[in-house]
Short mmCIF file of C-alpha atoms in Angstrom, two decimals:
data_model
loop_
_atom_site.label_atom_id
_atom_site.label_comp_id
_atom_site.label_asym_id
_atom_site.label_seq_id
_atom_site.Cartn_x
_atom_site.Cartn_y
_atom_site.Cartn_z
CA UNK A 1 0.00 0.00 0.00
CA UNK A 2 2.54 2.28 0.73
CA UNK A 3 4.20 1.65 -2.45
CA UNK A 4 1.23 2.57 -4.27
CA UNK A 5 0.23 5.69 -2.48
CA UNK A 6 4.20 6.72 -3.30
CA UNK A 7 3.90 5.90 -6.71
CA UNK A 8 -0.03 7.90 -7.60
CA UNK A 9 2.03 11.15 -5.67
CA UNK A 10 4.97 10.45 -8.21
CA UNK A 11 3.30 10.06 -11.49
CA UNK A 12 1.19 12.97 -11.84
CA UNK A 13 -0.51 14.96 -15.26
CA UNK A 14 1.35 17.23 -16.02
CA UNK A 15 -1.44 19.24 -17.59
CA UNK A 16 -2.84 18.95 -14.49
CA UNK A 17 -0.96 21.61 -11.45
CA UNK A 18 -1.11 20.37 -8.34
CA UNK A 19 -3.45 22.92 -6.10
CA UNK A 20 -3.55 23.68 -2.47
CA UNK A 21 -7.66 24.68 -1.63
CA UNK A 22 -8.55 28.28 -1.81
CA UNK A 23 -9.15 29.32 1.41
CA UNK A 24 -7.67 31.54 4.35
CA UNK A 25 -4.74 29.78 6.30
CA UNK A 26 -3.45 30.77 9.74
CA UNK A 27 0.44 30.79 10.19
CA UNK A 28 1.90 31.18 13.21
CA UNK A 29 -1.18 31.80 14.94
CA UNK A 30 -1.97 35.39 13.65
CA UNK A 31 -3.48 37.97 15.77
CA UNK A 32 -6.44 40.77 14.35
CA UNK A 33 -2.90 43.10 13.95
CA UNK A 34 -0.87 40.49 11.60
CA UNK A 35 -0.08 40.82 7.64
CA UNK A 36 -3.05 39.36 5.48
CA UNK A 37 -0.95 38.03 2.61
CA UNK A 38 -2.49 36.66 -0.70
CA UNK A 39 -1.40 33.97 -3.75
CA UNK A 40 -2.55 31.63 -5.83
CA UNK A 41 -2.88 28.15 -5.36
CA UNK A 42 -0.39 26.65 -7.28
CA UNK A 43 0.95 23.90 -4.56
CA UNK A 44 4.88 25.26 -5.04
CA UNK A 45 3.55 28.79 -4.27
CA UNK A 46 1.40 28.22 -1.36
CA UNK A 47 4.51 25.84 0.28
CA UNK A 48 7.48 28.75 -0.70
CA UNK A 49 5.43 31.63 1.20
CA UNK A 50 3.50 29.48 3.85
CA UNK A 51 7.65 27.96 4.55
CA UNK A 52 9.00 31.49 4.32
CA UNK A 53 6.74 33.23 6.66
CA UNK A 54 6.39 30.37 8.89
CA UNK A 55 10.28 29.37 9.08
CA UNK A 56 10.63 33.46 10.05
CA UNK A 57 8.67 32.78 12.92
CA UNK A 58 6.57 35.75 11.96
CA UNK A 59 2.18 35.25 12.30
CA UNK A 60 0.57 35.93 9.54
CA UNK A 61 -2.91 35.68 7.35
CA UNK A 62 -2.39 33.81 4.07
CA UNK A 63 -4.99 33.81 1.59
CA UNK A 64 -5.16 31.42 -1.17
CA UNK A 65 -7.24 32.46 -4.13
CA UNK A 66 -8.59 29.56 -6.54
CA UNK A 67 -6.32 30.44 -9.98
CA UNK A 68 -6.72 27.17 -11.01
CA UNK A 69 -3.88 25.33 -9.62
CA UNK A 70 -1.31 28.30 -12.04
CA UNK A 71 1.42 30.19 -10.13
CA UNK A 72 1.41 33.54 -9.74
CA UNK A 73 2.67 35.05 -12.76
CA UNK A 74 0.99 31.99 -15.25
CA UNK A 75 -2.11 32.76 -14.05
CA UNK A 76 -2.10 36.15 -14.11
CA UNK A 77 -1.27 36.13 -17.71
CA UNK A 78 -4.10 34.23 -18.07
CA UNK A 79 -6.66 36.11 -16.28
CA UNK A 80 -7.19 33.64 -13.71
CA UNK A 81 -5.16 36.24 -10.70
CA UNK A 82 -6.85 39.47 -11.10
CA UNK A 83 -8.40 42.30 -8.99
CA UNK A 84 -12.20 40.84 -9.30
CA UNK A 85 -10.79 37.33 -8.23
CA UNK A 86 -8.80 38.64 -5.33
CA UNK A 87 -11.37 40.84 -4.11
CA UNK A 88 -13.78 38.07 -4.23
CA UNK A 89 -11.51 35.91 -2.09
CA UNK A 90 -11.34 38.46 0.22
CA UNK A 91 -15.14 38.89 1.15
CA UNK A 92 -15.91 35.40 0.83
CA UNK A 93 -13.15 34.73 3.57
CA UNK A 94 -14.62 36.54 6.31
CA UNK A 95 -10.99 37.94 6.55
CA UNK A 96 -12.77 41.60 7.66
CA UNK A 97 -14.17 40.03 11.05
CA UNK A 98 -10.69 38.80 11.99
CA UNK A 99 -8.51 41.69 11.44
CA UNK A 100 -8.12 45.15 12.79
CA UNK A 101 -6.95 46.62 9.51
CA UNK A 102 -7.08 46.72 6.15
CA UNK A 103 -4.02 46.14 4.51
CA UNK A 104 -3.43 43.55 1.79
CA UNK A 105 -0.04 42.25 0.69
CA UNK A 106 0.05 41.06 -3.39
CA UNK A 107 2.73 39.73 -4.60
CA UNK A 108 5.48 41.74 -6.44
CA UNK A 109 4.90 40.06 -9.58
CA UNK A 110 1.19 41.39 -9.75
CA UNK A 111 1.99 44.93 -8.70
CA UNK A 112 -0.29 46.22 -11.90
CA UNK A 113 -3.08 45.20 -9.95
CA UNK A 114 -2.72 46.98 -7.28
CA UNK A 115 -4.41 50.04 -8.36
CA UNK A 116 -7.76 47.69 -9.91
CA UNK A 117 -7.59 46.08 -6.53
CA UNK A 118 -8.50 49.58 -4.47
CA UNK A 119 -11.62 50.37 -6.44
CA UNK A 120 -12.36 46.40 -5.65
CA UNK A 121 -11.64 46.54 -2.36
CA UNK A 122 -12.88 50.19 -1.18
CA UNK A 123 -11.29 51.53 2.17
CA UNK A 124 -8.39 48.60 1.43
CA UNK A 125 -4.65 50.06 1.43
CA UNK A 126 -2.60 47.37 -1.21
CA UNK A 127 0.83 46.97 -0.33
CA UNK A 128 2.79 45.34 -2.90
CA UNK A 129 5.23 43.19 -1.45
CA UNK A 130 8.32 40.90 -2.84
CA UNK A 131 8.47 39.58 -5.80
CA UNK A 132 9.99 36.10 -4.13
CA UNK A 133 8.49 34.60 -1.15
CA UNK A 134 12.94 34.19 0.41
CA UNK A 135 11.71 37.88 0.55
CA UNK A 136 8.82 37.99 2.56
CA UNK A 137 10.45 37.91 6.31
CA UNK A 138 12.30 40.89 5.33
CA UNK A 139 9.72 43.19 4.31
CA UNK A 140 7.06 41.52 6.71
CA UNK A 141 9.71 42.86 9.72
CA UNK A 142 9.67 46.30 8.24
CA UNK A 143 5.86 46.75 7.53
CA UNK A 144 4.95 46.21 10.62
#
């Protein structure tokens, strides 16, 4: 059995990206003051900023919007990682009810968006952060 499981984990489509669910995820046990982070949820994504931010020691939200399984840059390119997605993520998390701000970290890559995202996301401040998650602890240390 164990070889089995090993070797359906191994032998993947490669047409098909492995995905992480959409949803919000608590590192570090955040408090209403932490960083609310988002990405997509492309599996090698999700892992490098979740490891990052968690390896840092640093509490933080993390909110994984459904782009299909794409990273970051691949899915915006393809319209699945925009301003109406993200913003959509964002109420449907119930995010507002745990945090006393409202402050939104997007990845460096996306930083276009970040002016769509406001009129999405009225009374929102976006903060563009790095543009690699080895980055994050860095700039998470000096936003806040």
């Amino acid at each position: 059995y164990p070889l089995l499981t090993l070797r359906q984990n191994i032998y993947t489509d490669p047409q098909k990206p492995i995905q992480v669910s959409p949803g919000l995820y608590e590192i570090n046990n955040p408090t209403p003051e932490s960083a609310l982070l988002v990405t997509t949820n492309f599996s090698l994504t999700y892992f490098s900023v979740s490891g990052e931010v968690e390896g840092a020691g640093l509490p933080a939200w993390l909110l994984i919007t459904d782009a299909e399984g794409m990273s970051v840059l691949t899915s915006w390119a393809a319209g699945k990682f925009d301003a109406e997605r993200i913003a959509k993520a964002v109420k449907a998390s119930g995010i507002e009810s745990k945090i006393s701000h409202r402050k939104l970290v997007i990845p460096g890559l996306v930083a276009t968006l970040s002016g769509e995202l406001e009129e999405e996301l009225a009374g929102w401040e976006i903060r563009v952060g790095p543009r690699e998650a080895l980055d994050l602890p860095a700039y998470l240390k000096v936003q806040n």
